[in-house]
PDB file of C-alpha atoms in Angstrom:
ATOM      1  CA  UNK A 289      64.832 106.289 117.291  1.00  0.00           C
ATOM      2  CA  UNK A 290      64.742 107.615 113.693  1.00  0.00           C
ATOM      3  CA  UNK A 291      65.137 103.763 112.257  1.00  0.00           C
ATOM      4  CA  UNK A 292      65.146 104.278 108.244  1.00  0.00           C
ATOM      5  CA  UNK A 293      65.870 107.699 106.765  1.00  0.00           C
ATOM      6  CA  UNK A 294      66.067 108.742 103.511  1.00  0.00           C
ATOM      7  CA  UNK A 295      66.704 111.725 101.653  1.00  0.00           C
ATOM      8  CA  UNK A 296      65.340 113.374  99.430  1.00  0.00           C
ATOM      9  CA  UNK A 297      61.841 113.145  99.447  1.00  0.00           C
ATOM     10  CA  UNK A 298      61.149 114.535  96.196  1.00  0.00           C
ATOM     11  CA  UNK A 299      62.816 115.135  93.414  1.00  0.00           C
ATOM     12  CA  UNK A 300      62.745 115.966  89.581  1.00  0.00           C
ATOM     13  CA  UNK A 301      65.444 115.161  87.437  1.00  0.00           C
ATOM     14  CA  UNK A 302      65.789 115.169  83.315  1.00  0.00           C
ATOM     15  CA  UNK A 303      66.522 112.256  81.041  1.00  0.00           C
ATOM     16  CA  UNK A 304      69.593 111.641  81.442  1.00  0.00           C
ATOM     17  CA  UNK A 305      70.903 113.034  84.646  1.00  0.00           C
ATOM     18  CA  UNK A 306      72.053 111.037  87.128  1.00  0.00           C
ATOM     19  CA  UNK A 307      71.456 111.319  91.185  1.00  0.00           C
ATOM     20  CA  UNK A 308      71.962 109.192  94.360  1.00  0.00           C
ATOM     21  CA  UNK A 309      69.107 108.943  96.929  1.00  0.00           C
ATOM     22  CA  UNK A 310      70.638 108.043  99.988  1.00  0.00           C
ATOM     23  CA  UNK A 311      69.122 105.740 102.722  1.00  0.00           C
ATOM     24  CA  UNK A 312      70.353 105.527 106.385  1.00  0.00           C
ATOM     25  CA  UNK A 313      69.694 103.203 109.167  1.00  0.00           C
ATOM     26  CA  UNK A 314      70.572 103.423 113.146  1.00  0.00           C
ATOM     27  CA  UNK A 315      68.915 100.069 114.129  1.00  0.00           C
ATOM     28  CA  UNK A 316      72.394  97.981 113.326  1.00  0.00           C
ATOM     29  CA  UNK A 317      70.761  96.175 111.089  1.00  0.00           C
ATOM     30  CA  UNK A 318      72.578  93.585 108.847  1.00  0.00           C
ATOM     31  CA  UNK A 319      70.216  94.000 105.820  1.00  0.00           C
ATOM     32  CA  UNK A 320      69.160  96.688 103.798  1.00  0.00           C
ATOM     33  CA  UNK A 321      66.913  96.274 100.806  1.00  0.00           C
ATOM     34  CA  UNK A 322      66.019  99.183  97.838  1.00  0.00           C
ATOM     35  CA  UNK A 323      62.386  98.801  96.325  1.00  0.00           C
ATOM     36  CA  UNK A 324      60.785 100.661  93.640  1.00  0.00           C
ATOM     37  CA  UNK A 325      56.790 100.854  93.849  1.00  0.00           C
ATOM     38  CA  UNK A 326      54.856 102.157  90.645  1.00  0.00           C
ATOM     39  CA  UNK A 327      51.364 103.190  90.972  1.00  0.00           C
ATOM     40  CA  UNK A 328      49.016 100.631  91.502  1.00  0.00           C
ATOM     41  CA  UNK A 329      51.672  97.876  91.900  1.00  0.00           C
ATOM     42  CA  UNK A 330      53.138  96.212  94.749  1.00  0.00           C
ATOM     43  CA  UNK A 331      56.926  96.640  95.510  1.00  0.00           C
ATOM     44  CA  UNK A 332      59.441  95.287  93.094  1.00  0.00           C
ATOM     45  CA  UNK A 333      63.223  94.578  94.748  1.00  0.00           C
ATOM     46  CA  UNK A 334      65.888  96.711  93.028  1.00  0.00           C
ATOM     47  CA  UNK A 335      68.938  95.746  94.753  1.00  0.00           C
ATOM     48  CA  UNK A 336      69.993  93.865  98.504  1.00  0.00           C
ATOM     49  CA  UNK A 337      72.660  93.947 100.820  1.00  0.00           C
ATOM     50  CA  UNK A 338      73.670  91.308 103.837  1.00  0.00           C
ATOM     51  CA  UNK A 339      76.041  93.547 105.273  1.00  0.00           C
ATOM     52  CA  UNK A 340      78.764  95.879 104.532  1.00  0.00           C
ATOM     53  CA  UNK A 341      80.615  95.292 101.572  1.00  0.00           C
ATOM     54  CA  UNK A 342      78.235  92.814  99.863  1.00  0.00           C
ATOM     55  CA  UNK A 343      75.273  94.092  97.417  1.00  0.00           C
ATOM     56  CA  UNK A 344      73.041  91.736  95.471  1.00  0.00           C
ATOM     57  CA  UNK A 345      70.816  92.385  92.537  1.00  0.00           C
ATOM     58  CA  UNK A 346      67.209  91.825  93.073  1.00  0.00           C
ATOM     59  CA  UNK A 347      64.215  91.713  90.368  1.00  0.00           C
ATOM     60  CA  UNK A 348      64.736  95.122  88.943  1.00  0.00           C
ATOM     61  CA  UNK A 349      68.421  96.306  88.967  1.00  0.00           C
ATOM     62  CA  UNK A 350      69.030  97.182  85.239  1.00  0.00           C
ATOM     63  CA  UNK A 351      69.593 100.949  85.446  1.00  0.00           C
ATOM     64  CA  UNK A 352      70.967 101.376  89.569  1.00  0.00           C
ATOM     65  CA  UNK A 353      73.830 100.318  90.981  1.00  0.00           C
ATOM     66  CA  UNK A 354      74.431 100.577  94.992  1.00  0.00           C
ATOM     67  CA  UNK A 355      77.144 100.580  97.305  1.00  0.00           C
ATOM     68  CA  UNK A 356      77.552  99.209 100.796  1.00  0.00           C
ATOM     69  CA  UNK A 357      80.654 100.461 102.544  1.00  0.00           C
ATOM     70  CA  UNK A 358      79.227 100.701 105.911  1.00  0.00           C
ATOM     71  CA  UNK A 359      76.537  99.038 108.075  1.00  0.00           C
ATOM     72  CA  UNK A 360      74.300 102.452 108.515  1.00  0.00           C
ATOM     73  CA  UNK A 361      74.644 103.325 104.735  1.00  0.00           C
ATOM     74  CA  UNK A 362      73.154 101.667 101.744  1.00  0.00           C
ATOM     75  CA  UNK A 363      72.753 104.367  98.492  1.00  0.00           C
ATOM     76  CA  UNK A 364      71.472 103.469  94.984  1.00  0.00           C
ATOM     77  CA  UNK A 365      72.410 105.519  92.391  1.00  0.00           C
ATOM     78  CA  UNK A 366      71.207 106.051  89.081  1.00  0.00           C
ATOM     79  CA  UNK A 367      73.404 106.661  86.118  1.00  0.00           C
ATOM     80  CA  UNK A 368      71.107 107.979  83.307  1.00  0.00           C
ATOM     81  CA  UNK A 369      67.882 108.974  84.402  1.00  0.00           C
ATOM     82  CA  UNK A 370      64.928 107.761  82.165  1.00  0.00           C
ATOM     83  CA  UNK A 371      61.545 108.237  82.116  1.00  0.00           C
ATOM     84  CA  UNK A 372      60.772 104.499  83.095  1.00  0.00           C
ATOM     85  CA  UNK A 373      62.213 105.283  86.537  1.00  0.00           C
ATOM     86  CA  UNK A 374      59.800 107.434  87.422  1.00  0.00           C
ATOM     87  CA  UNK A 375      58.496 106.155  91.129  1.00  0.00           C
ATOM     88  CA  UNK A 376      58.293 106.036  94.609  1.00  0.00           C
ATOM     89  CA  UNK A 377      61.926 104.355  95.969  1.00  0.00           C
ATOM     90  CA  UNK A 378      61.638 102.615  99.344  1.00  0.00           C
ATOM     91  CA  UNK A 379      64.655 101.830 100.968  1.00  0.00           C
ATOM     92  CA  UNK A 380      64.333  99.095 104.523  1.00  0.00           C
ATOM     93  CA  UNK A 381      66.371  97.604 106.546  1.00  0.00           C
ATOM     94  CA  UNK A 382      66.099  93.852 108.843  1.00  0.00           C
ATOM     95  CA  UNK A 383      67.980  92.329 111.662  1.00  0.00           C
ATOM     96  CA  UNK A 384      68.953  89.515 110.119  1.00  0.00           C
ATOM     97  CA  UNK A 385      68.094  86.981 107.127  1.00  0.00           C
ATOM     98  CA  UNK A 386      65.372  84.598 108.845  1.00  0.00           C
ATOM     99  CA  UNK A 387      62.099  85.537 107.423  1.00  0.00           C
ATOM    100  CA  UNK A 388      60.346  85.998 110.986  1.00  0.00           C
ATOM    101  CA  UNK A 389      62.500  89.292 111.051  1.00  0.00           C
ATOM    102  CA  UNK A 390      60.459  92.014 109.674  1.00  0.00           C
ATOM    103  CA  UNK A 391      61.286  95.069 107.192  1.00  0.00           C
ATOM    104  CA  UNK A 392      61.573  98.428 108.607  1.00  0.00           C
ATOM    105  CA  UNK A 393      60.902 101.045 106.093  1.00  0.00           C
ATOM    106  CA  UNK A 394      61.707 104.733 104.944  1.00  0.00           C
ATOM    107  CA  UNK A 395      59.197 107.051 103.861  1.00  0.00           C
ATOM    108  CA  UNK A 396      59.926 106.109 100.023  1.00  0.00           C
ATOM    109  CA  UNK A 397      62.050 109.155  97.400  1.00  0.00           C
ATOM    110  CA  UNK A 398      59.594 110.383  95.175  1.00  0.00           C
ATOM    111  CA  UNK A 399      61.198 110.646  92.096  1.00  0.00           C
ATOM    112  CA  UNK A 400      59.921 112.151  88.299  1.00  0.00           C
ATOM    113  CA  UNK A 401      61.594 111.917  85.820  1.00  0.00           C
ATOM    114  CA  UNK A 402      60.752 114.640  82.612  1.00  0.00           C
TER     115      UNK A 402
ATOM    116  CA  UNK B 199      58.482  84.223  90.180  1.00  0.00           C
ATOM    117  CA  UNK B 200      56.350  84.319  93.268  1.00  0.00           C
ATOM    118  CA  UNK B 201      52.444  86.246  92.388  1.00  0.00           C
ATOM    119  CA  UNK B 202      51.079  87.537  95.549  1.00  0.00           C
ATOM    120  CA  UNK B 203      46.887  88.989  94.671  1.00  0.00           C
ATOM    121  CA  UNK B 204      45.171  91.383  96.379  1.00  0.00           C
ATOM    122  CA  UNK B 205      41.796  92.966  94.982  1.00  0.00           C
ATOM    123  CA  UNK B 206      42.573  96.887  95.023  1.00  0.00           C
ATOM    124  CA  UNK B 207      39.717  98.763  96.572  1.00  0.00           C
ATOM    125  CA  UNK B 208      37.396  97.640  99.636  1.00  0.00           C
ATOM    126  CA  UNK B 209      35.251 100.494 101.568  1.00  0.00           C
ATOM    127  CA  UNK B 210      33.368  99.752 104.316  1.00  0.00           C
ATOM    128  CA  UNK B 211      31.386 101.965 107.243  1.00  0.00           C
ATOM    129  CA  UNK B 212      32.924 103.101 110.344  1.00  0.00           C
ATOM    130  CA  UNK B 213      32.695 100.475 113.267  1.00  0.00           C
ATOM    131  CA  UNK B 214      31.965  97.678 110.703  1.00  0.00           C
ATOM    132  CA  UNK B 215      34.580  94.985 109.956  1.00  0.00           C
ATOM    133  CA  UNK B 216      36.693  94.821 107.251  1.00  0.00           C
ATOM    134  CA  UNK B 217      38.271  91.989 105.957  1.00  0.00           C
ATOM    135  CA  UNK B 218      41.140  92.283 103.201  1.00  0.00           C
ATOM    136  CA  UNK B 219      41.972  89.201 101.142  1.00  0.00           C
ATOM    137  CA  UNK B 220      45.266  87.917  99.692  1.00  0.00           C
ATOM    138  CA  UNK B 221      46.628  84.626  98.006  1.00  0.00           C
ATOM    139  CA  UNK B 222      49.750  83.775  96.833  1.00  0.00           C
ATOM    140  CA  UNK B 223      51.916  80.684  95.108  1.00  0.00           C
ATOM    141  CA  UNK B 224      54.839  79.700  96.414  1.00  0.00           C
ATOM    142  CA  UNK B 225      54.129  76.871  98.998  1.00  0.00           C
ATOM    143  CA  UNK B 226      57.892  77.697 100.604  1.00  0.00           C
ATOM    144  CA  UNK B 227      56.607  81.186 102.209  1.00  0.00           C
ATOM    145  CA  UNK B 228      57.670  80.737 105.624  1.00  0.00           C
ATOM    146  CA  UNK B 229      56.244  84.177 106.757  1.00  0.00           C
ATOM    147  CA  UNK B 230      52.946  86.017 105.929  1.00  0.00           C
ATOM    148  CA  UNK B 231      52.922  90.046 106.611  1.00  0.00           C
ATOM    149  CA  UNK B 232      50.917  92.705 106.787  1.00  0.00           C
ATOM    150  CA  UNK B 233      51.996  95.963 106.338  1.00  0.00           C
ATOM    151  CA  UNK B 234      50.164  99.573 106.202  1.00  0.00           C
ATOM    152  CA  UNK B 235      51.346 102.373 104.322  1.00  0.00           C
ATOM    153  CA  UNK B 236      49.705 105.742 105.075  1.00  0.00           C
ATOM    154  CA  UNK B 237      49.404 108.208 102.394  1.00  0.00           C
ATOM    155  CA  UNK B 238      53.128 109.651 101.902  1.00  0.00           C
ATOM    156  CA  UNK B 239      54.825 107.322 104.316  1.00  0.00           C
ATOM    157  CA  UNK B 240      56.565 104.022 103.985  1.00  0.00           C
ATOM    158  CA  UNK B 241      55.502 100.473 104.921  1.00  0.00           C
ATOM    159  CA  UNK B 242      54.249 100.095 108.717  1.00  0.00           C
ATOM    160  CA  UNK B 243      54.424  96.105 109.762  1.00  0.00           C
ATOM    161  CA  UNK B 244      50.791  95.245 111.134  1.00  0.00           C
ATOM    162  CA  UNK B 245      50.849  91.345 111.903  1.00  0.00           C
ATOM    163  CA  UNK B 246      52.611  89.081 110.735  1.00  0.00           C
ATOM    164  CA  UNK B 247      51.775  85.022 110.626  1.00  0.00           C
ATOM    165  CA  UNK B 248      54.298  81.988 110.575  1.00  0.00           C
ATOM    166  CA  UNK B 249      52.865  79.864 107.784  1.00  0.00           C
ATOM    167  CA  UNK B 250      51.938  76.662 110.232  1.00  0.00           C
ATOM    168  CA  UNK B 251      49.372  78.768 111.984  1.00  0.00           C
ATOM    169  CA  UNK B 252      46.047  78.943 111.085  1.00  0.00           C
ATOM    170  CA  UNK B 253      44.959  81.980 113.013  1.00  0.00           C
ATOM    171  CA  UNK B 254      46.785  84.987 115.052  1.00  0.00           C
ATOM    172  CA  UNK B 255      44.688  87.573 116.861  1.00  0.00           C
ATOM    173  CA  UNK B 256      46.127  90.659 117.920  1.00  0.00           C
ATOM    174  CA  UNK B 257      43.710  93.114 119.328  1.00  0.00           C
ATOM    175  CA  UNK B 258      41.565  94.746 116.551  1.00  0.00           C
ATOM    176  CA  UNK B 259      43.764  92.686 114.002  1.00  0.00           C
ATOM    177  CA  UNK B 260      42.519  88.808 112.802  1.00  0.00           C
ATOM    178  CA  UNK B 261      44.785  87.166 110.264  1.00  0.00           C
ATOM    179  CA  UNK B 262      43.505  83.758 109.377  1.00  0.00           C
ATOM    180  CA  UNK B 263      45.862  81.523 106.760  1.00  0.00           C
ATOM    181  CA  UNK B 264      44.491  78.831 104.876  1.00  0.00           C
ATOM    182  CA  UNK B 265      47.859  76.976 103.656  1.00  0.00           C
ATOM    183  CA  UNK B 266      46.208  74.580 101.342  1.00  0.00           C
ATOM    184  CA  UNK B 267      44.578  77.409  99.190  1.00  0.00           C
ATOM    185  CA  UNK B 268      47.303  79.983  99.973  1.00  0.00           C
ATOM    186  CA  UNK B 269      44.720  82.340 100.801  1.00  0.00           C
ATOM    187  CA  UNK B 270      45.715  84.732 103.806  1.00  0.00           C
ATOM    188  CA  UNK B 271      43.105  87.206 104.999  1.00  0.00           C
ATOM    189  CA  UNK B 272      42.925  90.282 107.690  1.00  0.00           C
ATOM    190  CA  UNK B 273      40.180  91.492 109.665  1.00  0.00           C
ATOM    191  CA  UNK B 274      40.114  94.648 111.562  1.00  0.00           C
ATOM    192  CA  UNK B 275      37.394  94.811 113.740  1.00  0.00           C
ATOM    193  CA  UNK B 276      35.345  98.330 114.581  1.00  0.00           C
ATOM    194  CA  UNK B 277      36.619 100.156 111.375  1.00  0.00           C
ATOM    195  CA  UNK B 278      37.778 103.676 111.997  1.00  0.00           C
ATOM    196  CA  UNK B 279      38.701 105.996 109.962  1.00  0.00           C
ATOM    197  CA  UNK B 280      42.272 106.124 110.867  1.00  0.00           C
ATOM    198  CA  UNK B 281      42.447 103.049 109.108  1.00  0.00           C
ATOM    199  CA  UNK B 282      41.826 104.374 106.171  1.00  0.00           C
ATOM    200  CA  UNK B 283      45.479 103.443 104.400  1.00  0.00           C
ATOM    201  CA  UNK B 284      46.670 101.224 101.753  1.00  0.00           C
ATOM    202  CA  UNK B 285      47.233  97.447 103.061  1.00  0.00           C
ATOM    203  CA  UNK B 286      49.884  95.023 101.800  1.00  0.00           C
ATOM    204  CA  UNK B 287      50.206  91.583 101.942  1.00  0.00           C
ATOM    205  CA  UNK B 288      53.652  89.701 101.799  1.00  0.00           C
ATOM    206  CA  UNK B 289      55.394  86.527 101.869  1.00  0.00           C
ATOM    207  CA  UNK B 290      58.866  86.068 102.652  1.00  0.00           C
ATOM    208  CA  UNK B 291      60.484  82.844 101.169  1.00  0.00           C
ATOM    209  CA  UNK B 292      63.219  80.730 102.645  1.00  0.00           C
ATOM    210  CA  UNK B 293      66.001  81.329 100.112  1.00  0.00           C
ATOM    211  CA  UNK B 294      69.844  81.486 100.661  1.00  0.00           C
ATOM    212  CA  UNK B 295      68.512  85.395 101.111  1.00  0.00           C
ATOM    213  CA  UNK B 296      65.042  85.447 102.650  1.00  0.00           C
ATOM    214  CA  UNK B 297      63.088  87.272  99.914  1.00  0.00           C
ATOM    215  CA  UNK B 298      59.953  89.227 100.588  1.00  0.00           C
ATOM    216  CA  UNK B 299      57.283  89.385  97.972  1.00  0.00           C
ATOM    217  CA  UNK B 300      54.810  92.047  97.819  1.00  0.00           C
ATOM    218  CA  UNK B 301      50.664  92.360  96.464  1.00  0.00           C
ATOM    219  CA  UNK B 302      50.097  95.603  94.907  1.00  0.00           C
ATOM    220  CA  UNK B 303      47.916  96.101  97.943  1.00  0.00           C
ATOM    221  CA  UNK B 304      44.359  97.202  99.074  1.00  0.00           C
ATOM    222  CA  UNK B 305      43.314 100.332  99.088  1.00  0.00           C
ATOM    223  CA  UNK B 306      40.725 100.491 102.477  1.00  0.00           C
ATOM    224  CA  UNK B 307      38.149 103.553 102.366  1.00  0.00           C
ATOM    225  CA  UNK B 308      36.642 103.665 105.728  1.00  0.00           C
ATOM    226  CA  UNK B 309      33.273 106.202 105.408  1.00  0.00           C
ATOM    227  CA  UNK B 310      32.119 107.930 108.434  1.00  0.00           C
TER     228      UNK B 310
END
């Protein structure tokens, strides 16, 4: 079972550039979640999904935007790349919305920005 | 916003016990986690508590909650050094989405 993949695990980009890191689950699962986790810091939510076709923002959004067209699929993509998005992306994935359902996670995008 | 605390380093001796402290705020957590993340990996769910327990045991693994202070702790008993990881504690809140807040987590050295 490879439950939450994501590609790529590294990556360098310049200001201003713009790239989609792409996460993929095989569990079925209805939600999918994007965090962002600086160093030192716990995990901030970027964006959420409930299933296909609906994204919601979550604490940190301003910069990504995602896309949910199927249940497997959930990318965030960012548009200009600045140096405050320099991080470690996480994306996971849960059955369903009741909190006894636990996250299932990627091995995190490790992204610089220069 | 919900503020979940964790102190940042602990390092303790192989085959001692460690215990790793959190607290957080919001009283309508309905779920406590903890998760491991190895160096380069993601988030590995440990344990996980329902927030009218007071106590869940799962082999090496001890999570005691104290609801009144919103102070959640985990124990590992007989330290090795495969535990040796980072250790996050989260709450996930009833919402109209179930949210999931995360401490900036614990950094466990175990020496040999």
């Amino acid at each position: 079972n490879a439950g939450v993949t994501q590609t790529p695990k590294f990556r360098i980009l310049k200001i201003g550039q713009s790239m989609t890191l792409q996460c993929t689950q095989d569990m079925n699962h209805n939600y999918m979640y994007w965090y962002r986790q600086d160093p030192g810091m716990g995990l901030k939510l970027i964006y959420y999904s409930v299933g296909a076709g609906i994204t919601d923002k979550g604490e940190v959004p301003n910069g990504y935007n995602v896309s949910r067209s199927t249940t497997e699929d959930f990318p965030l993509r960012l548009e200009l790349a600045a140096p405050s998005q320099t991080s470690v992306y996480f994306c996971a994935s849960s059955r369903d919305r009741g909190s006894n359902q636990p996250q299932h996670f990627g091995d995190g995008t490790r992204l610089s920005i220069l | 916003g919900e503020d979940v605390e964790q102190s940042l380093f602990l390092s303790v001796r192989e085959g001692d016990s460690s215990v790793i402290n959190c607290t957080y705020t919001d009283s309508s957590s309905t779920y406590l986690y903890w998760y491991k993340q190895e160096p380069g990996a993601g988030l590995q769910l440990l344990t996980y508590i329902f927030s009218n327990m007071d106590m869940k045991q799962d082999q090496r693994l001890t999570v005691l909650l104290n609801k009144k202070d919103k102070h959640l702790s985990l124990r590992i008993a007989d330290t090795q050094t495969g535990d040796s990881a980072i250790y996050f504690c989260a709450e996930g809140v009833r919402d109209n989405f179930n949210k999931f807040y995360f401490g900036s987590g614990t950094k466990l050295n175990v020496k040999p």
